[in-house]
Short mmCIF file of C-alpha atoms and ligand atoms in Angstrom, two decimals:
data_model
loop_
_atom_site.label_atom_id
_atom_site.label_comp_id
_atom_site.label_asym_id
_atom_site.label_seq_id
_atom_site.Cartn_x
_atom_site.Cartn_y
_atom_site.Cartn_z
CA MET A 825 0.00 0.00 0.00
CA THR A 826 1.17 3.49 -0.82
CA ALA A 827 1.49 6.61 1.33
CA LEU A 828 -1.40 8.04 -0.67
CA ALA A 829 -3.60 5.06 0.27
CA ASP A 830 -3.01 5.90 3.95
CA ILE A 831 -3.90 9.55 3.35
CA LEU A 832 -7.10 8.60 1.51
CA ARG A 833 -8.13 6.05 4.16
CA LYS A 834 -7.70 8.69 6.85
CA GLN A 835 -9.71 11.17 4.78
CA ILE A 836 -12.55 8.66 4.28
CA ARG A 837 -12.64 7.88 8.03
CA THR A 838 -12.84 11.61 8.81
CA THR A 839 -15.14 13.00 6.13
CA GLY A 840 -16.82 9.98 4.52
CA PRO A 841 -16.62 8.21 1.15
CA LEU A 842 -15.02 9.85 -1.89
CA THR A 843 -16.52 10.30 -5.33
CA VAL A 844 -14.58 8.62 -8.16
CA SER A 845 -13.65 12.15 -9.23
CA GLN A 846 -12.09 13.02 -5.85
CA TYR A 847 -10.24 9.69 -5.85
CA MET A 848 -8.99 10.15 -9.43
CA SER A 849 -7.83 13.74 -8.78
CA ALA A 850 -5.87 12.69 -5.71
CA CYS A 851 -4.27 9.71 -7.49
CA LEU A 852 -3.21 11.75 -10.52
CA LEU A 853 -2.35 15.17 -9.15
CA HIS A 854 -1.78 14.95 -5.36
CA PRO A 855 1.04 17.49 -4.85
CA GLU A 856 3.36 14.94 -3.21
CA HIS A 857 2.12 11.49 -4.20
CA GLY A 858 0.14 11.98 -7.42
CA TYR A 859 0.94 9.92 -10.50
CA TYR A 860 1.72 12.89 -12.75
CA THR A 861 3.61 14.64 -9.96
CA THR A 862 5.95 11.73 -9.25
CA GLN A 863 6.29 9.45 -12.28
CA ASP A 864 7.84 9.76 -15.69
CA ALA A 865 4.99 7.90 -17.24
CA PHE A 866 5.46 7.85 -20.99
CA GLY A 867 7.21 5.78 -23.60
CA VAL A 868 8.50 2.25 -23.94
CA ASP A 869 9.98 2.23 -20.41
CA GLY A 870 7.00 4.01 -18.85
CA ASP A 871 3.47 2.88 -18.14
CA PHE A 872 1.91 3.71 -21.47
CA THR A 873 2.84 5.01 -24.92
CA THR A 874 0.97 7.84 -26.58
CA ALA A 875 0.76 8.49 -30.33
CA PRO A 876 3.52 11.16 -30.46
CA GLU A 877 5.84 8.79 -28.55
CA ILE A 878 5.19 6.07 -31.16
CA SER A 879 6.35 8.11 -34.16
CA GLN A 880 7.28 11.65 -35.15
CA ILE A 881 4.89 11.42 -38.12
CA PHE A 882 1.90 11.83 -35.79
CA GLY A 883 3.02 15.29 -34.60
CA GLU A 884 4.15 16.27 -38.10
CA VAL A 885 0.74 15.56 -39.57
CA ILE A 886 -1.02 17.38 -36.69
CA GLY A 887 1.35 20.32 -37.30
CA LEU A 888 0.37 20.51 -40.96
CA CYS A 889 -3.31 20.40 -40.00
CA VAL A 890 -2.88 23.31 -37.56
CA ALA A 891 -0.83 25.32 -40.06
CA GLN A 892 -3.40 24.77 -42.83
CA ALA A 893 -6.23 25.84 -40.48
CA TRP A 894 -4.21 28.96 -39.62
CA LEU A 895 -3.75 29.73 -43.36
CA ASP A 896 -7.46 29.04 -44.01
CA GLN A 897 -8.34 31.63 -41.35
CA GLY A 898 -6.28 34.28 -43.12
CA ALA A 899 -2.91 33.66 -41.39
CA PRO A 900 -3.52 35.98 -38.42
CA ASP A 901 -0.24 37.71 -37.52
CA ALA A 902 -0.52 36.90 -33.81
CA PHE A 903 -2.08 33.75 -32.37
CA ALA A 904 -1.77 31.38 -29.43
CA LEU A 905 -0.53 27.87 -30.22
CA VAL A 906 -1.90 25.92 -27.27
CA GLU A 907 -1.39 22.38 -26.07
CA LEU A 908 -3.41 20.89 -23.22
CA GLY A 909 -1.46 18.31 -21.19
CA PRO A 910 1.71 18.17 -23.31
CA GLY A 911 3.32 15.22 -21.45
CA ARG A 912 6.98 15.06 -22.43
CA GLY A 913 6.55 17.81 -25.02
CA THR A 914 7.15 15.44 -27.93
CA LEU A 915 3.98 16.30 -29.82
CA ILE A 916 4.41 20.07 -29.70
CA ALA A 917 8.12 19.75 -30.61
CA ASP A 918 7.14 17.72 -33.70
CA VAL A 919 4.41 20.24 -34.56
CA LEU A 920 6.92 23.09 -34.35
CA ARG A 921 9.49 21.27 -36.47
CA ALA A 922 6.92 20.36 -39.14
CA THR A 923 5.71 23.97 -39.40
CA LEU A 924 9.14 25.61 -39.69
CA GLN A 925 8.71 25.81 -43.48
CA VAL A 926 5.30 27.51 -43.28
CA PRO A 927 6.03 31.21 -43.98
CA GLY A 928 5.01 33.46 -41.09
CA PHE A 929 3.65 30.68 -38.85
CA HIS A 930 6.44 30.70 -36.25
CA ALA A 931 6.70 34.48 -36.21
CA ALA A 932 2.97 34.75 -35.43
CA ALA A 933 2.78 31.93 -32.88
CA ARG A 934 3.14 32.28 -29.12
CA LEU A 935 3.31 28.94 -27.34
CA HIS A 936 0.97 28.29 -24.38
CA LEU A 937 1.07 24.98 -22.48
CA VAL A 938 -1.62 23.99 -19.98
CA GLU A 939 0.11 21.63 -17.56
CA ALA A 940 -0.67 20.98 -13.90
CA SER A 941 2.45 18.96 -13.06
CA ARG A 942 5.72 20.78 -12.31
CA ARG A 943 7.64 17.64 -13.18
CA MET A 944 6.02 17.47 -16.61
CA ARG A 945 6.74 21.17 -17.15
CA ALA A 946 10.45 20.50 -16.68
CA LEU A 947 10.34 17.74 -19.32
CA GLN A 948 8.47 20.09 -21.69
CA ALA A 949 11.03 22.87 -21.19
CA ALA A 950 13.81 20.40 -22.04
CA ALA A 951 12.00 19.30 -25.22
CA LEU A 952 11.57 22.91 -26.41
CA PRO A 953 14.99 24.53 -25.96
CA ALA A 954 14.40 27.11 -28.71
CA HIS A 955 11.01 28.26 -27.41
CA ALA A 956 9.78 30.14 -24.38
CA PRO A 957 6.35 28.70 -23.63
CA ALA A 958 3.94 30.34 -21.21
CA TRP A 959 2.68 27.67 -18.82
CA HIS A 960 -0.81 27.68 -17.35
CA ASP A 961 -2.33 25.67 -14.51
CA THR A 962 -5.74 25.80 -16.19
CA VAL A 963 -7.35 26.95 -19.44
CA GLU A 964 -8.91 29.92 -17.64
CA THR A 965 -5.76 32.02 -18.05
CA LEU A 966 -5.31 31.40 -21.80
CA PRO A 967 -5.21 34.59 -23.92
CA GLU A 968 -8.47 36.42 -24.57
CA ASP A 969 -7.30 38.69 -27.38
CA VAL A 970 -5.86 36.49 -30.15
CA PRO A 971 -7.03 33.39 -32.08
CA VAL A 972 -6.29 30.15 -30.21
CA PHE A 973 -5.19 27.00 -32.05
CA VAL A 974 -5.48 24.19 -29.51
CA ILE A 975 -4.19 20.60 -29.53
CA ALA A 976 -5.20 18.06 -26.88
CA ASN A 977 -3.97 14.49 -27.27
CA GLU A 978 -4.84 12.08 -24.44
CA PHE A 979 -5.63 15.02 -22.14
CA PHE A 980 -9.37 14.63 -21.59
CA ASP A 981 -9.07 10.94 -20.62
CA ALA A 982 -6.98 12.02 -17.62
CA LEU A 983 -9.64 14.38 -16.25
CA PRO A 984 -11.57 13.13 -13.23
CA ILE A 985 -14.96 11.52 -13.85
CA ARG A 986 -17.94 10.69 -11.67
CA GLN A 987 -19.82 7.43 -12.09
CA PHE A 988 -23.55 6.85 -11.65
CA GLN A 989 -25.40 3.57 -11.58
CA ARG A 990 -29.05 3.35 -12.45
CA ASP A 991 -31.67 1.59 -10.35
CA ALA A 992 -35.42 1.28 -10.97
CA LYS A 993 -36.09 4.93 -10.10
CA GLY A 994 -33.00 6.97 -10.88
CA TRP A 995 -29.29 7.26 -10.25
CA ARG A 996 -26.94 6.43 -7.39
CA GLU A 997 -23.36 7.65 -7.40
CA VAL A 998 -20.43 5.25 -7.19
CA LEU A 999 -18.44 6.13 -4.05
CA ILE A 1000 -15.16 4.87 -2.63
CA GLY A 1001 -15.26 3.90 1.02
CA LEU A 1002 -13.56 1.32 3.22
CA SER A 1003 -14.20 -2.40 3.66
CA GLU A 1004 -14.36 -3.94 7.16
CA THR A 1005 -10.63 -4.66 6.90
CA GLY A 1006 -9.90 -1.05 5.94
CA GLN A 1007 -9.32 -1.61 2.20
CA LEU A 1008 -10.54 0.92 -0.38
CA GLN A 1009 -13.75 -0.40 -1.83
CA ARG A 1010 -16.49 0.76 -4.19
CA GLY A 1011 -20.08 1.25 -3.06
CA LEU A 1012 -23.17 3.23 -4.03
CA SER A 1013 -24.63 6.42 -2.56
CA ASP A 1014 -28.28 6.92 -1.67
CA ALA A 1015 -30.43 8.22 -4.51
CA ALA A 1016 -28.53 11.04 -6.27
CA PRO A 1017 -31.04 12.99 -8.32
CA ILE A 1018 -29.02 15.05 -10.76
CA ASP A 1019 -30.85 17.16 -13.34
CA ALA A 1020 -28.10 16.72 -15.91
CA LEU A 1021 -28.67 12.94 -15.90
CA GLU A 1022 -32.44 13.07 -16.26
CA HIS A 1023 -32.31 12.56 -20.06
CA ARG A 1024 -30.20 9.43 -19.71
CA LEU A 1025 -33.16 7.64 -18.12
CA ASP A 1026 -34.53 7.42 -21.67
CA ASP A 1027 -31.68 5.39 -23.15
CA THR A 1028 -30.54 3.23 -20.22
CA GLN A 1029 -31.94 0.31 -18.19
CA PRO A 1030 -31.68 -0.39 -14.44
CA GLY A 1031 -28.14 -1.57 -13.67
CA ALA A 1032 -26.57 0.66 -16.35
CA LEU A 1033 -23.48 2.68 -15.42
CA ILE A 1034 -22.63 6.04 -16.95
CA GLU A 1035 -19.82 8.52 -16.44
CA THR A 1036 -19.74 12.32 -16.39
CA CYS A 1037 -16.75 14.63 -16.60
CA ALA A 1038 -17.61 18.15 -15.45
CA HIS A 1039 -13.94 19.12 -15.63
CA GLY A 1040 -13.87 18.17 -19.33
CA THR A 1041 -16.94 20.20 -20.24
CA ALA A 1042 -15.59 23.19 -18.29
CA VAL A 1043 -12.31 22.99 -20.24
CA VAL A 1044 -14.22 22.84 -23.54
CA ASP A 1045 -16.41 25.76 -22.47
CA ALA A 1046 -13.36 27.98 -21.84
CA VAL A 1047 -11.64 26.93 -25.09
CA ALA A 1048 -14.79 27.10 -27.24
CA ARG A 1049 -15.73 30.57 -25.99
CA ARG A 1050 -12.32 31.81 -27.10
CA ILE A 1051 -12.55 30.08 -30.48
CA ALA A 1052 -16.02 31.52 -31.10
CA GLN A 1053 -14.98 35.06 -30.16
CA GLN A 1054 -11.30 35.22 -31.11
CA GLY A 1055 -10.99 32.64 -33.91
CA GLY A 1056 -8.80 29.57 -34.10
CA MET A 1057 -9.74 25.90 -33.60
CA ALA A 1058 -9.21 22.87 -31.42
CA LEU A 1059 -8.27 19.26 -32.16
CA ILE A 1060 -9.34 16.89 -29.39
CA ILE A 1061 -7.82 13.44 -29.88
CA ASP A 1062 -8.57 10.65 -27.44
CA TYR A 1063 -10.11 7.24 -26.87
CA GLY A 1064 -13.82 7.16 -26.25
CA GLY A 1065 -17.08 7.41 -28.10
CA TRP A 1066 -20.30 9.29 -28.64
CA ARG A 1067 -22.20 9.18 -25.32
CA SER A 1068 -20.93 7.55 -22.16
CA ASN A 1069 -22.13 4.00 -21.60
CA GLY A 1070 -20.56 1.54 -19.15
CA ASP A 1071 -17.64 1.50 -16.72
CA THR A 1072 -14.47 2.69 -18.48
CA PHE A 1073 -12.50 3.71 -15.38
CA GLN A 1074 -9.14 1.99 -15.77
CA ALA A 1075 -5.66 1.86 -14.34
CA VAL A 1076 -2.53 1.08 -16.35
CA ARG A 1077 0.92 0.37 -15.02
CA ALA A 1078 3.91 -0.86 -17.04
CA HIS A 1079 1.65 -1.33 -20.10
CA ARG A 1080 -0.68 -3.64 -18.12
CA SER A 1081 -4.17 -3.12 -16.83
CA VAL A 1082 -4.20 -3.16 -13.00
CA ASP A 1083 -6.78 -2.69 -10.21
CA PRO A 1084 -7.43 1.09 -9.90
CA PHE A 1085 -7.66 0.72 -6.11
CA SER A 1086 -4.55 -1.39 -5.39
CA ASP A 1087 -1.75 1.22 -5.42
CA PRO A 1088 -3.21 4.73 -5.58
CA GLY A 1089 -0.77 7.20 -7.15
CA ARG A 1090 1.34 4.50 -8.83
CA ALA A 1091 -0.80 3.78 -11.88
CA ASP A 1092 -2.23 5.98 -14.62
CA LEU A 1093 -5.98 6.35 -14.17
CA THR A 1094 -8.16 7.23 -17.14
CA ALA A 1095 -11.68 6.97 -18.49
CA HIS A 1096 -13.05 6.99 -22.02
CA VAL A 1097 -13.99 10.42 -23.29
CA ASP A 1098 -17.68 11.20 -23.85
CA PHE A 1099 -17.35 13.24 -27.04
CA GLU A 1100 -21.06 14.02 -27.20
CA ALA A 1101 -20.79 15.89 -23.89
CA LEU A 1102 -17.78 17.84 -25.19
CA ALA A 1103 -19.46 18.69 -28.52
CA ARG A 1104 -22.56 19.88 -26.65
CA ALA A 1105 -20.49 22.07 -24.33
CA ALA A 1106 -18.75 23.57 -27.37
CA MET A 1107 -22.01 24.37 -29.10
CA ILE A 1108 -23.50 25.94 -25.96
CA ALA A 1109 -20.39 28.16 -25.88
CA GLY A 1110 -21.12 29.33 -29.44
CA CYS A 1111 -18.64 27.17 -31.32
CA GLU A 1112 -19.14 24.51 -34.02
CA ALA A 1113 -18.12 20.89 -33.51
CA SER A 1114 -17.01 18.64 -36.38
CA GLN A 1115 -18.14 15.07 -36.99
CA LEU A 1116 -16.40 12.69 -34.62
CA THR A 1117 -13.81 10.99 -36.84
CA ASP A 1118 -11.64 7.91 -36.36
CA GLN A 1119 -7.98 8.79 -35.81
CA GLY A 1120 -6.95 6.44 -38.65
CA VAL A 1121 -9.28 8.15 -41.12
CA PHE A 1122 -8.20 11.62 -39.97
CA LEU A 1123 -4.49 10.83 -40.35
CA GLU A 1124 -5.02 9.23 -43.77
CA ARG A 1125 -6.92 12.27 -45.01
CA LEU A 1126 -4.02 14.45 -43.92
CA GLY A 1127 -1.54 12.35 -45.89
CA ILE A 1128 0.18 10.26 -43.21
CA THR A 1129 0.85 7.39 -45.63
CA PRO A 1130 2.80 9.34 -48.31
CA ARG A 1131 4.69 11.06 -45.46
CA ALA A 1132 5.52 7.65 -43.94
CA GLN A 1133 6.61 6.33 -47.37
CA THR A 1134 8.98 9.27 -47.87
CA LEU A 1135 10.58 8.64 -44.47
CA ALA A 1136 10.77 4.88 -45.16
CA ARG A 1137 13.07 5.45 -48.14
CA GLY A 1138 15.92 6.39 -45.82
CA LEU A 1139 15.47 3.37 -43.52
CA ARG A 1140 16.70 -0.25 -43.59
CA GLY A 1141 16.38 -3.40 -41.48
CA SER A 1142 14.95 -3.10 -37.97
CA ALA A 1143 14.54 0.70 -38.23
CA LEU A 1144 12.34 0.20 -41.30
CA GLU A 1145 10.34 -2.53 -39.55
CA ALA A 1146 9.78 -0.29 -36.53
CA HIS A 1147 8.68 2.57 -38.77
CA VAL A 1148 6.18 0.40 -40.68
CA GLY A 1149 4.88 -0.95 -37.35
CA ALA A 1150 4.45 2.58 -35.97
CA HIS A 1151 2.45 3.69 -39.01
CA ARG A 1152 0.20 0.64 -38.61
CA ARG A 1153 -0.24 1.26 -34.87
CA LEU A 1154 -1.35 4.85 -35.41
CA THR A 1155 -3.78 4.17 -38.26
CA HIS A 1156 -5.00 0.55 -38.36
CA PRO A 1157 -8.56 -0.06 -37.07
CA ASP A 1158 -7.30 -3.01 -34.98
CA GLU A 1159 -4.79 -0.75 -33.20
CA MET A 1160 -5.27 2.96 -32.41
CA GLY A 1161 -7.00 3.79 -35.71
CA SER A 1162 -10.59 3.46 -34.58
CA LEU A 1163 -10.38 3.33 -30.76
CA PHE A 1164 -9.00 6.88 -30.89
CA LYS A 1165 -11.25 9.61 -32.26
CA VAL A 1166 -10.80 13.22 -33.31
CA LEU A 1167 -13.25 16.05 -32.61
CA GLY A 1168 -12.61 19.48 -34.12
CA LEU A 1169 -13.98 22.74 -32.71
CA PHE A 1170 -14.13 25.79 -34.97
CA PRO A 1171 -15.94 29.14 -35.37
CA GLY A 1172 -19.28 29.11 -37.20
CA THR A 1173 -17.83 31.43 -39.84
CA GLU A 1174 -15.04 28.98 -40.80
CA SER A 1175 -14.65 25.46 -42.20
CA PRO A 1176 -13.70 22.62 -39.85
CA PRO A 1177 -9.97 21.91 -39.45
CA PRO A 1178 -8.52 19.92 -42.40
CA GLY A 1179 -9.29 16.19 -42.18
CA LEU A 1180 -12.64 16.70 -40.42
CA ASP A 1181 -16.21 17.08 -41.74
CA PRO A 1182 -18.71 19.68 -40.53
N1 SAH B 1496 -0.38 14.87 -24.71
C1 SAH B 1496 0.70 14.05 -24.24
C2 SAH B 1496 0.52 13.53 -22.82
C3 SAH B 1496 -0.80 12.96 -22.38
S1 SAH B 1496 -0.82 12.48 -20.67
C4 SAH B 1496 0.97 12.94 -25.22
O1 SAH B 1496 0.21 12.76 -26.14
O2 SAH B 1496 1.98 12.25 -25.07
C5 SAH B 1496 -1.74 13.75 -19.87
C6 SAH B 1496 -1.01 15.05 -19.66
O3 SAH B 1496 -1.95 15.97 -19.06
C7 SAH B 1496 0.18 15.04 -18.72
O4 SAH B 1496 1.12 15.98 -19.17
C8 SAH B 1496 -0.42 15.46 -17.38
O5 SAH B 1496 0.52 15.96 -16.46
C9 SAH B 1496 -1.41 16.51 -17.85
N2 SAH B 1496 -2.58 16.70 -16.96
C10 SAH B 1496 -3.34 15.73 -16.41
N3 SAH B 1496 -4.37 16.28 -15.73
C11 SAH B 1496 -4.25 17.62 -15.86
C12 SAH B 1496 -5.03 18.73 -15.40
N4 SAH B 1496 -6.11 18.54 -14.65
N5 SAH B 1496 -4.63 19.98 -15.73
C13 SAH B 1496 -3.52 20.18 -16.50
N6 SAH B 1496 -2.76 19.16 -16.96
C14 SAH B 1496 -3.11 17.90 -16.64
#
């Protein structure tokens, strides 16, 4: 058991059971014992591998998408290039390298990184030696006077969710309390009537479990308001689907699925992203949302295969094999190609970002 488990047990004894959201926040971002505060999570040696860590072509293609969207919006001479949850900084470094040849893009861009973990910020600074990013704890402090071009890859899945289980009459919230032997254990609250869940009584049966992510919709609200008023766009890339359905709360450690309650703070905790909720939040904020598109389709439309073929010409042997494998992993429907989806946000006066349909 971890030090964080002791802290959480004490907290539960003092103030009662935790929501999944409170538990997830503590496990990921506790200032001393949180996963993102203490671990170097990414890559082959870490707990999980994200798309930009698989191959540079992912970030290059995203970079060309952002640059084309910037050109399509009249190449504004000052804009914020924003990444939410940049991890090791690999994606934004690849985006910046791929856009070096786009006339005026770098001169107009100011880099803004939304990152809660000080440890991650240090890794990002090291990955971007030629840039001076402005870091933000939350999206609330992002610029309010220039267009914002926002990238978020595997950010929303890390935001804390709440879980609700349906009974014959309505919803009960999943809570984390203690077993008789003092172990963390899941249970259900008394009836939790929540207006925002009323409509889900129409498409669920007793026993169904659904997840909500208020943090995610608040982030989209802040970003979408800026896009609607200031211009720009957002690319939200993550695993999930259209409308939450079922328990997707999961823990991953050393590339294996583990019990989310066994070692709090030592495993990455995530949940699938409910893209419908994000698209709704964007539209309420006055922004348009694109069709939800499979990552594989999106990358193909942006020309990942010719780009991969060009790079392959300079490779031989195991390097070539790894490169071909990486391309497959990013695009193939049996790998990340259809589990991961892309949602674009854009102003009503503009077209969706390249690769996405209105
Ligand atoms: N985008 C990166 C990393 C994804 S992991 C990639 O594709 O490789 C999630 C990232 O979001 C980490 O950098 C983590 O520290 C950050 N993060 C998680 N929760 C956050 C929050 N609530 N606010 C700001 N950053 C957060």
